[in-house]
mmCIF file of C-alpha atoms and ligand atoms in Angstrom:
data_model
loop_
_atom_site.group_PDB
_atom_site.id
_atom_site.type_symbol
_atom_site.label_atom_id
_atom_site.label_comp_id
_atom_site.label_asym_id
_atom_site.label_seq_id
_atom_site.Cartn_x
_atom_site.Cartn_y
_atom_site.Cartn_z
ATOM 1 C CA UNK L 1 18.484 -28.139 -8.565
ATOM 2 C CA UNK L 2 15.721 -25.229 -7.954
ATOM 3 C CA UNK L 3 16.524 -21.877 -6.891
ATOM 4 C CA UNK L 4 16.411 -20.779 -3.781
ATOM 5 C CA UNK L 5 14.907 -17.608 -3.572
ATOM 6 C CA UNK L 6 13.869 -15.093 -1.128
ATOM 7 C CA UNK L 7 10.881 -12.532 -2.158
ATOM 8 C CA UNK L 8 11.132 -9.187 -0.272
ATOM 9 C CA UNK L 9 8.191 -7.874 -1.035
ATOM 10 C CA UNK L 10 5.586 -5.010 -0.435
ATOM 11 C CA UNK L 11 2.380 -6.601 -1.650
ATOM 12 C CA UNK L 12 1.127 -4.925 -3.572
ATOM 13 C CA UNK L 13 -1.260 -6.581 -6.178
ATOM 14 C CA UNK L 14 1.683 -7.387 -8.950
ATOM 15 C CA UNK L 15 3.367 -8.236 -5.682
ATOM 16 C CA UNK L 16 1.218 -11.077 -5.391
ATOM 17 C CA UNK L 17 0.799 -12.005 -8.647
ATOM 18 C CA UNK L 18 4.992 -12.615 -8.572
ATOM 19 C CA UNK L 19 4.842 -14.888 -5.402
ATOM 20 C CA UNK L 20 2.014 -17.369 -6.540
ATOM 21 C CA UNK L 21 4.003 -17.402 -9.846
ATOM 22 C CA UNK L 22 7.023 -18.275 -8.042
ATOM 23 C CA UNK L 23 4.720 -20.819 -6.143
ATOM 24 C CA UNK L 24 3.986 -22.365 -9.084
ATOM 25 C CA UNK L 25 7.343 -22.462 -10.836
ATOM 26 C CA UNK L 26 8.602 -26.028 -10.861
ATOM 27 C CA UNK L 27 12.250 -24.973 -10.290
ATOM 28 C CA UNK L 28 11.779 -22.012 -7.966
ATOM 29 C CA UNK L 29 11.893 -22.638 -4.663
ATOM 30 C CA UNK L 30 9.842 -19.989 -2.407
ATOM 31 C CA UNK L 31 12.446 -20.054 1.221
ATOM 32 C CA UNK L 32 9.992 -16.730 2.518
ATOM 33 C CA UNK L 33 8.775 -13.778 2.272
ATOM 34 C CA UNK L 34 10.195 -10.270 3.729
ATOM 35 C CA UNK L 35 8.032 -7.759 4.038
ATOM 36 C CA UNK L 36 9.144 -3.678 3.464
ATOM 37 C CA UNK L 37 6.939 -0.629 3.182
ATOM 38 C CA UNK L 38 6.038 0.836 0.247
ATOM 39 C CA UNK L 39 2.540 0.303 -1.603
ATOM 40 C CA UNK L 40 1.633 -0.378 1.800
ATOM 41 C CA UNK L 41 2.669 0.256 5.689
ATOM 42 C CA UNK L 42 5.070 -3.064 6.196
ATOM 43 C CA UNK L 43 1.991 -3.921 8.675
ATOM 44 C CA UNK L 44 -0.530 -4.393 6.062
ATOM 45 C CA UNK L 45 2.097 -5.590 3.801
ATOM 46 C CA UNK L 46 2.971 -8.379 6.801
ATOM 47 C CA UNK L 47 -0.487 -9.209 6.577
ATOM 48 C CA UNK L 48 -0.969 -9.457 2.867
ATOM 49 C CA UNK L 49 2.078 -11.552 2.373
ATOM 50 C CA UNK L 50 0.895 -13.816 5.399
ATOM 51 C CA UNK L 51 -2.534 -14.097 3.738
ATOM 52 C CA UNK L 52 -0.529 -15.205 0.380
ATOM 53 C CA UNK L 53 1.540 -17.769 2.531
ATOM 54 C CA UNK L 54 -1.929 -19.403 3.176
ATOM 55 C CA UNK L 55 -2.577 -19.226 -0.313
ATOM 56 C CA UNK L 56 0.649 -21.107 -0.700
ATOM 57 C CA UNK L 57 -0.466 -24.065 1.968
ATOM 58 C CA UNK L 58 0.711 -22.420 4.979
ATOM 59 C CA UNK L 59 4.536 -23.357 4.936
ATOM 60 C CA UNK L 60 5.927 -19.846 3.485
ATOM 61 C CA UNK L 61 7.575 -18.248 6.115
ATOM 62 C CA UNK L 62 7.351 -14.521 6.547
ATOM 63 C CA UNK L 63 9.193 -12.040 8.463
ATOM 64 C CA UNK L 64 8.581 -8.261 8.831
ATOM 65 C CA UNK L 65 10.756 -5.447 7.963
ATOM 66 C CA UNK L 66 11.240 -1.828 7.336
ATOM 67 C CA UNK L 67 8.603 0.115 7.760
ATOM 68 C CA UNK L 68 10.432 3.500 6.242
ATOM 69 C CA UNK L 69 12.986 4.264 3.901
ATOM 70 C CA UNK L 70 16.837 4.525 5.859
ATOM 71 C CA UNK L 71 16.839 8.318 6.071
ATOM 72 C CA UNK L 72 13.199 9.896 6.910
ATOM 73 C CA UNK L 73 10.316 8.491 7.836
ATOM 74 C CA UNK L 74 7.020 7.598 5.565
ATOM 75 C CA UNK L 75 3.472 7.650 6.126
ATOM 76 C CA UNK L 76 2.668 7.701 2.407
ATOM 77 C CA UNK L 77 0.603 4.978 -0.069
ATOM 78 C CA UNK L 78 0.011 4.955 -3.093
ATOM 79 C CA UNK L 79 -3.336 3.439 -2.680
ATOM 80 C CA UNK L 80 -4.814 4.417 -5.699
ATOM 81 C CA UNK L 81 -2.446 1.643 -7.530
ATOM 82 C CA UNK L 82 -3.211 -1.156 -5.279
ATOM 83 C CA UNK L 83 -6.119 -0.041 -2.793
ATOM 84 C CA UNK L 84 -5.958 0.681 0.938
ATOM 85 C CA UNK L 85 -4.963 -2.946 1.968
ATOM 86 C CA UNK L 86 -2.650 -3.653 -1.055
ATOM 87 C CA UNK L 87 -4.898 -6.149 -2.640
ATOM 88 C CA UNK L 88 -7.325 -4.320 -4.478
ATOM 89 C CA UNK L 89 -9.517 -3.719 -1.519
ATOM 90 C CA UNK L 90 -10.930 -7.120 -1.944
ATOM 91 C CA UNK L 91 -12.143 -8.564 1.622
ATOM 92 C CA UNK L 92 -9.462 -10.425 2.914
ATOM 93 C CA UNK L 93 -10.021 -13.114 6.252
ATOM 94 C CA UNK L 94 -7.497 -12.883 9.333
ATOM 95 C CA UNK L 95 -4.165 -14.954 8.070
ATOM 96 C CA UNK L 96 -3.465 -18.562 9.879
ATOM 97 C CA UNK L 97 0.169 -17.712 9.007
ATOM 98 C CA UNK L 98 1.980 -15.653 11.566
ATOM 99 C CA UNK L 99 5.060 -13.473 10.499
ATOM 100 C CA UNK L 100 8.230 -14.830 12.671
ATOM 101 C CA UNK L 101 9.466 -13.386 15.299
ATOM 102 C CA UNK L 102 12.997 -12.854 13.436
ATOM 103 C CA UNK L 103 12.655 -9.795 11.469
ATOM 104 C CA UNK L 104 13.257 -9.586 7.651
ATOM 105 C CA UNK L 105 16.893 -8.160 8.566
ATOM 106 C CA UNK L 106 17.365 -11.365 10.031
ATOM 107 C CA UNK L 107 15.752 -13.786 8.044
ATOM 108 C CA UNK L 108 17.872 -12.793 4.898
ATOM 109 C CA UNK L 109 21.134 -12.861 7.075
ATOM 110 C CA UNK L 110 20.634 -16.187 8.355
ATOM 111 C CA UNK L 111 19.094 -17.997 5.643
ATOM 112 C CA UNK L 112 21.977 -16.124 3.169
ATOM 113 C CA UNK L 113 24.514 -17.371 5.774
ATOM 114 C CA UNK L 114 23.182 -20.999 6.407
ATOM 115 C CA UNK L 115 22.976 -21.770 2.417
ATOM 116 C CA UNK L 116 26.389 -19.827 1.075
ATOM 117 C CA UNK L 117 25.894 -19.689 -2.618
ATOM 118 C CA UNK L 118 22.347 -20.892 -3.105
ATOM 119 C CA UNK L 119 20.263 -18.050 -2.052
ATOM 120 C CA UNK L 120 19.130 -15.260 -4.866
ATOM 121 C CA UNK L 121 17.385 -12.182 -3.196
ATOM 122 C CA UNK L 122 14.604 -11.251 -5.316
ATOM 123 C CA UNK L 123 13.809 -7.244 -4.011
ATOM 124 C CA UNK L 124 9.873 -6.322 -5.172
ATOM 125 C CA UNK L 125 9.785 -3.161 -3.494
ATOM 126 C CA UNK L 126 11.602 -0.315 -1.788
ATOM 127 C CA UNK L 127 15.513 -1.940 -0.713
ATOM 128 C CA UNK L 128 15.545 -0.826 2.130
ATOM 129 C CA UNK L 129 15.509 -4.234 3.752
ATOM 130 C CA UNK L 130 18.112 -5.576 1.775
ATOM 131 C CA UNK L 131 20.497 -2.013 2.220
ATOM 132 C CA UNK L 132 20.104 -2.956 6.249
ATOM 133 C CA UNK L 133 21.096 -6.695 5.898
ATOM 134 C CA UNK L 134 24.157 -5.519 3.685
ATOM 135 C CA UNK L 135 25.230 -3.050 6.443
ATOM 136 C CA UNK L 136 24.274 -5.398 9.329
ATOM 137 C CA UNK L 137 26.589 -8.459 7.901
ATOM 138 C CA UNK L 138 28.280 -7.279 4.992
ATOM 139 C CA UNK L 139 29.682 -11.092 4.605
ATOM 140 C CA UNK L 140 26.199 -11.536 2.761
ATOM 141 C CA UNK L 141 27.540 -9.821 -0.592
ATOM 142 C CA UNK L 142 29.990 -12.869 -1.245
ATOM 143 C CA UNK L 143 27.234 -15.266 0.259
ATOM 144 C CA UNK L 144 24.364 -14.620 -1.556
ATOM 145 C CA UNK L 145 23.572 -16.158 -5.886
ATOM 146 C CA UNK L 146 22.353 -13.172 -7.087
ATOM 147 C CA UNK L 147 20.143 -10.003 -6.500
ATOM 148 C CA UNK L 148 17.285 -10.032 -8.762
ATOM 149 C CA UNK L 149 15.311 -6.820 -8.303
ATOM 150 C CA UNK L 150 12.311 -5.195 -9.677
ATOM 151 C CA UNK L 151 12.968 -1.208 -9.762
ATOM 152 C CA UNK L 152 14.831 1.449 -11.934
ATOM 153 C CA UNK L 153 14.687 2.886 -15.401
ATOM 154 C CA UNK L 154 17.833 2.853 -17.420
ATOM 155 C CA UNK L 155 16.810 3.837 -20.666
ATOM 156 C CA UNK L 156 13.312 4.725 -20.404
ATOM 157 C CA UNK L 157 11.220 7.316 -18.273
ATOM 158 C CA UNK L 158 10.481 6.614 -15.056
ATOM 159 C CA UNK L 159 6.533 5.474 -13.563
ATOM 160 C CA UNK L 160 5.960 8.121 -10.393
ATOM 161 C CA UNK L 161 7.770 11.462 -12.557
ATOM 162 C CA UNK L 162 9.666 11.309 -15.485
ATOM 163 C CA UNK L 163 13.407 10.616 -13.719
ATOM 164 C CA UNK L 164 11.777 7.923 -11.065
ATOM 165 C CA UNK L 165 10.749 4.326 -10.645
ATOM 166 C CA UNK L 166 8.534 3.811 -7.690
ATOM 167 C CA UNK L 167 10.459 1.096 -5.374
ATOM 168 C CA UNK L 168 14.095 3.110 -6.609
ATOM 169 C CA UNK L 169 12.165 6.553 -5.382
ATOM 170 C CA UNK L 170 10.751 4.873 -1.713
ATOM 171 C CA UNK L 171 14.489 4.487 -0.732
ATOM 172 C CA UNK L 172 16.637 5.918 -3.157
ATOM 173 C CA UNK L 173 19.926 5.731 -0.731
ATOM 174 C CA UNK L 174 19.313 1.751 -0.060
ATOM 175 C CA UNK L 175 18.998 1.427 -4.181
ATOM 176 C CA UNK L 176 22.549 3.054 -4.310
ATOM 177 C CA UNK L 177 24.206 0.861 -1.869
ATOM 178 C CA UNK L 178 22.663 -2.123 -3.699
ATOM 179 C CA UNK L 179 23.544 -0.945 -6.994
ATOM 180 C CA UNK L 180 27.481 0.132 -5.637
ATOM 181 C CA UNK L 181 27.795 -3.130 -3.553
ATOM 182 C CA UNK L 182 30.400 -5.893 -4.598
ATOM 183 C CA UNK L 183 27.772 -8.571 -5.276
ATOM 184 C CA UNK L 184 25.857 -10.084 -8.684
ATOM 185 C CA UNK L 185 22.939 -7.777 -9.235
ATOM 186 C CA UNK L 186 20.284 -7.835 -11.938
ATOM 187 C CA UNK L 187 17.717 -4.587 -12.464
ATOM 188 C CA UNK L 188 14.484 -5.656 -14.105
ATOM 189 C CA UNK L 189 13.328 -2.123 -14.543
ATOM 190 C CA UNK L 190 10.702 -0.560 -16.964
ATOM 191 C CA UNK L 191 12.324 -0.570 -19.474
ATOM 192 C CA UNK L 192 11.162 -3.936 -19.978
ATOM 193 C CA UNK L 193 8.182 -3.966 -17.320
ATOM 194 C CA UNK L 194 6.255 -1.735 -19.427
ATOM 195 C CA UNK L 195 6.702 -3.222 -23.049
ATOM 196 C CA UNK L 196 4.439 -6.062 -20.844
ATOM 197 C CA UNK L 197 0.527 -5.324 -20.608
ATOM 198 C CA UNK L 198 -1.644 -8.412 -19.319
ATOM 199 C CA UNK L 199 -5.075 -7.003 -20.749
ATOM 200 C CA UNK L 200 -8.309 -8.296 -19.512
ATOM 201 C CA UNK L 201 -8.774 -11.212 -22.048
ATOM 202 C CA UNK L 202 -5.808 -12.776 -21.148
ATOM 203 C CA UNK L 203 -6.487 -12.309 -17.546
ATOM 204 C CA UNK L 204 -9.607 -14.338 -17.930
ATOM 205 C CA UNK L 205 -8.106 -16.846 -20.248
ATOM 206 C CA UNK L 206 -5.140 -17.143 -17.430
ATOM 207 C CA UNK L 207 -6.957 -16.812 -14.423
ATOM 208 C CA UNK L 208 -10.594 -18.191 -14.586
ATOM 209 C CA UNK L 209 -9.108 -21.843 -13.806
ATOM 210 C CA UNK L 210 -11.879 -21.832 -11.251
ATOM 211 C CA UNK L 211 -9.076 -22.631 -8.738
ATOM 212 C CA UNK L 212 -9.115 -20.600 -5.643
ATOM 213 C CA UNK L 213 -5.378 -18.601 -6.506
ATOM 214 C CA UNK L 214 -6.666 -17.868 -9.780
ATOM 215 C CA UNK L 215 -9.989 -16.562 -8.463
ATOM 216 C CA UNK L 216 -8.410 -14.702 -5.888
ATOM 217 C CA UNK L 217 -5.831 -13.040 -8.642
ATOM 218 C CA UNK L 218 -8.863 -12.304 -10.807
ATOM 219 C CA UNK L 219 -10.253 -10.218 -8.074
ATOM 220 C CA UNK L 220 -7.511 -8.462 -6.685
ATOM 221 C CA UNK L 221 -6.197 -7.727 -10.930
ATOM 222 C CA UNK L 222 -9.792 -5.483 -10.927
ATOM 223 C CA UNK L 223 -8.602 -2.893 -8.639
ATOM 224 C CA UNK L 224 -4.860 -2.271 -10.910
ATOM 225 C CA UNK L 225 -6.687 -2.725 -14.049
ATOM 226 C CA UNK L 226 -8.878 0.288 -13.349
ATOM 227 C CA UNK L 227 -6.211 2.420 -12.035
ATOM 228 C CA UNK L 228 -4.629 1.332 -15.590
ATOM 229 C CA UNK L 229 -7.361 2.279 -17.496
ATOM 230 C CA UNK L 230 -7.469 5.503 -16.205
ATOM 231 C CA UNK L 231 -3.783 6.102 -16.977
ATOM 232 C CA UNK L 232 -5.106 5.409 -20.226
ATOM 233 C CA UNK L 233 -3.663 1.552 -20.639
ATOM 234 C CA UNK L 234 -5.688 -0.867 -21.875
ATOM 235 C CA UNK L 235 -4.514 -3.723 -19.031
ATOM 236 C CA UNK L 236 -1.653 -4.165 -16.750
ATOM 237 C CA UNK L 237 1.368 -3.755 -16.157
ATOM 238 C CA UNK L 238 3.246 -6.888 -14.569
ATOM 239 C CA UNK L 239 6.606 -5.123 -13.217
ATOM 240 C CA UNK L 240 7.087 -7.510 -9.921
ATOM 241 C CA UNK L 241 6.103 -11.313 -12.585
ATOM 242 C CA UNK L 242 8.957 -10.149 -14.264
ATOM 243 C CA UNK L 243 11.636 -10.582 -12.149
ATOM 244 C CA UNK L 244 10.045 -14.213 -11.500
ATOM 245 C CA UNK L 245 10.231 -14.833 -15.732
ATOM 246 C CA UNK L 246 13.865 -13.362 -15.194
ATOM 247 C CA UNK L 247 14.553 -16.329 -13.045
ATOM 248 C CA UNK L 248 12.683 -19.116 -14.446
ATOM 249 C CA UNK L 249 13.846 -18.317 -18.304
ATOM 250 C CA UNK L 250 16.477 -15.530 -18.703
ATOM 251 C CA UNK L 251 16.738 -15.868 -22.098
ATOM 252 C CA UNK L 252 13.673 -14.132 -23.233
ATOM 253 C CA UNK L 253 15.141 -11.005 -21.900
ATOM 254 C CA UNK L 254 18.210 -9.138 -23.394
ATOM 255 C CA UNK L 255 20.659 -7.496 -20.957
ATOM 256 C CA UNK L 256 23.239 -5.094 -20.911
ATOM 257 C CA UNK L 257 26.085 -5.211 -17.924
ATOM 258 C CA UNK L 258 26.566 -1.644 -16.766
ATOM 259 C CA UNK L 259 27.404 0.532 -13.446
ATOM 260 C CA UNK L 260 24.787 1.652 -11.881
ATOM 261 C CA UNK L 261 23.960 4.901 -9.469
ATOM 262 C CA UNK L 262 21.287 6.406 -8.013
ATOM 263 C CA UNK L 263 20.502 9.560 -7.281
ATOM 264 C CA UNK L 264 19.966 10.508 -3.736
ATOM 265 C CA UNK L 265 17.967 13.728 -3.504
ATOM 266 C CA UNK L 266 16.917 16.526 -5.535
ATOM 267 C CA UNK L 267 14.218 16.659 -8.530
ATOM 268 C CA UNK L 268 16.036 13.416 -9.865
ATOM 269 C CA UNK L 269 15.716 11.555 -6.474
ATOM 270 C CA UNK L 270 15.560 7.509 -7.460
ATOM 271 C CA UNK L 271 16.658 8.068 -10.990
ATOM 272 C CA UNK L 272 19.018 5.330 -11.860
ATOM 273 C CA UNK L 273 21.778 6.135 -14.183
ATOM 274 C CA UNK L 274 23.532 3.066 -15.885
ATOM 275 C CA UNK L 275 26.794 4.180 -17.707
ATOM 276 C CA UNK L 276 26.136 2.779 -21.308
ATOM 277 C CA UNK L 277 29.359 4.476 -22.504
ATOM 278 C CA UNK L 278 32.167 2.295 -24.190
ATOM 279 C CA UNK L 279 34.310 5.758 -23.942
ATOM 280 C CA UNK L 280 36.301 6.138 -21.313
ATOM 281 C CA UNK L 281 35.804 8.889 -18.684
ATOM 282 C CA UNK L 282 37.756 10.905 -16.562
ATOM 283 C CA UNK L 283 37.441 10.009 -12.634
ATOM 284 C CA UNK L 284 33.551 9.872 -11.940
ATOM 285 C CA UNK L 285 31.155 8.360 -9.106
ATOM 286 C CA UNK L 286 30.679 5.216 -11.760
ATOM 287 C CA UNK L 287 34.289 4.425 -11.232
ATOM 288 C CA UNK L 288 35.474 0.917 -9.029
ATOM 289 C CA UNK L 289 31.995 -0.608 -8.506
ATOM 290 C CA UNK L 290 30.829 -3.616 -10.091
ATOM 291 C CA UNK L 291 28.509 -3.770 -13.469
ATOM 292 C CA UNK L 292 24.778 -4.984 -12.893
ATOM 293 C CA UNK L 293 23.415 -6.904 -15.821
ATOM 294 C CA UNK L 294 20.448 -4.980 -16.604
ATOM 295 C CA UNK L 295 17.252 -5.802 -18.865
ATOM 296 C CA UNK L 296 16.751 -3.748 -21.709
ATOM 297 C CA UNK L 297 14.529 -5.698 -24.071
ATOM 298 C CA UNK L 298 12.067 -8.383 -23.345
ATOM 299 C CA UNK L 299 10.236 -10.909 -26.256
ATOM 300 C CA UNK L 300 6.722 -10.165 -24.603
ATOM 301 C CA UNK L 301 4.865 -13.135 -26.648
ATOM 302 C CA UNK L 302 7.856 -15.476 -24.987
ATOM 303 C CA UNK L 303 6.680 -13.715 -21.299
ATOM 304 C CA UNK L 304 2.634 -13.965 -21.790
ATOM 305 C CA UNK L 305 3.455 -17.584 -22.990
ATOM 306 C CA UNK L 306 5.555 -18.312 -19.853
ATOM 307 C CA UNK L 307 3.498 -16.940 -17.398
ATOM 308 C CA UNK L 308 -0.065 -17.989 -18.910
ATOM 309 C CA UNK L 309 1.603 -22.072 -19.261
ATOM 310 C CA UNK L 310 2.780 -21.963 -15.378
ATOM 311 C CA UNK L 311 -0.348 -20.378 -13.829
ATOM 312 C CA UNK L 312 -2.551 -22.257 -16.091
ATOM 313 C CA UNK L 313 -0.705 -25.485 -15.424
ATOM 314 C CA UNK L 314 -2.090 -25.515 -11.758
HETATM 315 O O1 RIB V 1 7.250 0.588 -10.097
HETATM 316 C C1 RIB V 1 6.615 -0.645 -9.879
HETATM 317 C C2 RIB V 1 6.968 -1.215 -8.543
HETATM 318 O O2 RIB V 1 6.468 -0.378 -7.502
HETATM 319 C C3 RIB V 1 6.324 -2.591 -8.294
HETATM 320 O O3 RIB V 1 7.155 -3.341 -7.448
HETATM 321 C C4 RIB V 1 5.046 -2.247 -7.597
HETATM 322 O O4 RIB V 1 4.569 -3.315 -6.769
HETATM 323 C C5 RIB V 1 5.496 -1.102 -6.745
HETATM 324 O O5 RIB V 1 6.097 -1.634 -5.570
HETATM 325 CA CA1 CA V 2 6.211 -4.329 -5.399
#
């Protein structure tokens, strides 16, 4: 039986790399693509991800979502990580795919609705699409398989200051509902995400197939490796793959089940906080929500070797 999954997505260049790894997985099932700000206005992320879907063979259906975070509004990039149009600046041609007219809101509530149990939701950038859906039809949360998200940092630093994780920062109120909601979640965060560097040699040894989704990663991988390089790591990291490994071999990952919250403003805004304490407290905000399984560790060899045999295999 493959799994049915549903990539909400801001590509985003290890945005990319996650779908056409997903495309490629024999027992993953790609049911579309939602599209969210975040490395990228949802416009250009719309268009990336319908650019991918002809990557893909032109069947991937994509539907457009937030373009700001449920409490303010955003006009801000990070285009130094992934380049003004989210893939590495590289020249991209118009799309054949068109996004749907249902939005990503939507999409997720009717495709949740129409295959109870089957669906896993598999967040890749801000949550703010997935927070809306929740709060829209709240049935989803005893619908859905499983939320399998890239974001957070529960025992390690976080990537845009030292409390936050980019996607858990973009939306940090959306990440909380997620996190406090009464449904199966899993946080691939960096604490595993950056114990895994592709560096350049393996890139070529992956990627330089000669087919035309391995050229196209090859070019799009130049513009993240230099903003890598001049964080001072030699390659890149692959935080969005990850949850995509997650899926496809869970085992190579160690978790720990834990509640979850986020914080919501302040200096500490998008910090996630997993209680890791076997004492118990007194009352607290981590009291009568549900654990999320959480990745701590990762065997890295066991993820290069997965990744490298599936994206080589095509
Ligand atoms: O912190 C890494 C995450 O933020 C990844 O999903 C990357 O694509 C960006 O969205
Ligand atoms: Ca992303």
């Amino acid at each position: 039986m493959k799994k049915k999954i549903i990539i909400d997505t801001d590509p985003g260049i290890d945005d990319a790399m996650a779908i056409l790894f997903a495309h490629f997985a024999a027992d993953i099932e790609l049911v579309g693509l939602t599209t969210v700000f975040g490395n990228v206005s949802v416009e250009q992320a719309t268009i990336n991800a319908c650019y991918l879907s002809d990557l893909m063979g032109g069947n991937i259906p994509v539907a457009a979502g937030s373009d700001h975070p449920l409490n303010r509004k955003n006009d801000r990039y990070p285009d130094w990580v992934h380049g003004k149009n989210g893939l590495g600046d590289i020249t991209l041609n118009t799309p054949q795919t068109k996004a749907l007219e249902t939005d990503a809101v939507d999409f997720i509530i009717e495709q949740v609705l129409q295959n109870p149990g089957e669906i896993t939701l598999v967040p890749i950038g801000p949550l703010t699409n997935i927070a809306r859906a929740l709060e829209k039809a709240p049935e989803i949360a005893s619908k859905v398989k499983g939320v399998v998200l890239m974001g957070g940092a529960a025992t390690v630093n976080g990537n845009v200051n030292p409390a936050a994780e980019a996607n858990m920062l973009s939306d940090p109120l959306a990440a909380d509902r997620i996190f406090t909601a009464d449904w199966p979640v899993t946080m691939v965060g960096l604490d595993v995400t950056h114990q895994i560097i592709m560096d350049e040699m393996y890139l070529k040894r992956v990627h330089q197939s000669g087919t035309n989704i391995g050229n196209f990663i090859t070019k799009i991988s130049q513009f993240y490796l230099e903003f890598h390089r001049s964080t001072g790591t030699d390659g890149l990291y692959t935080h969005d793959p990850s949850t995509i490994a997650y899926l496809i071999k869970p085992d190579i990952f160690t978790i720990e089940s834990g509640t979850i919250r986020v914080c919501t403003e302040g200096i500490t805004a998008g910090l996630t906080i997993m209680n890791r304490s076997r004492k118990p407290y007194q009352q607290t905000a981590w009291d009568g929500i549900p654990k999320s399984d959480v990745c701590i560790d990762v065997d890295v060899d066991a993820f290069l070797d997965l990744y490298a045999s599936i994206m080589t295999g095509h």
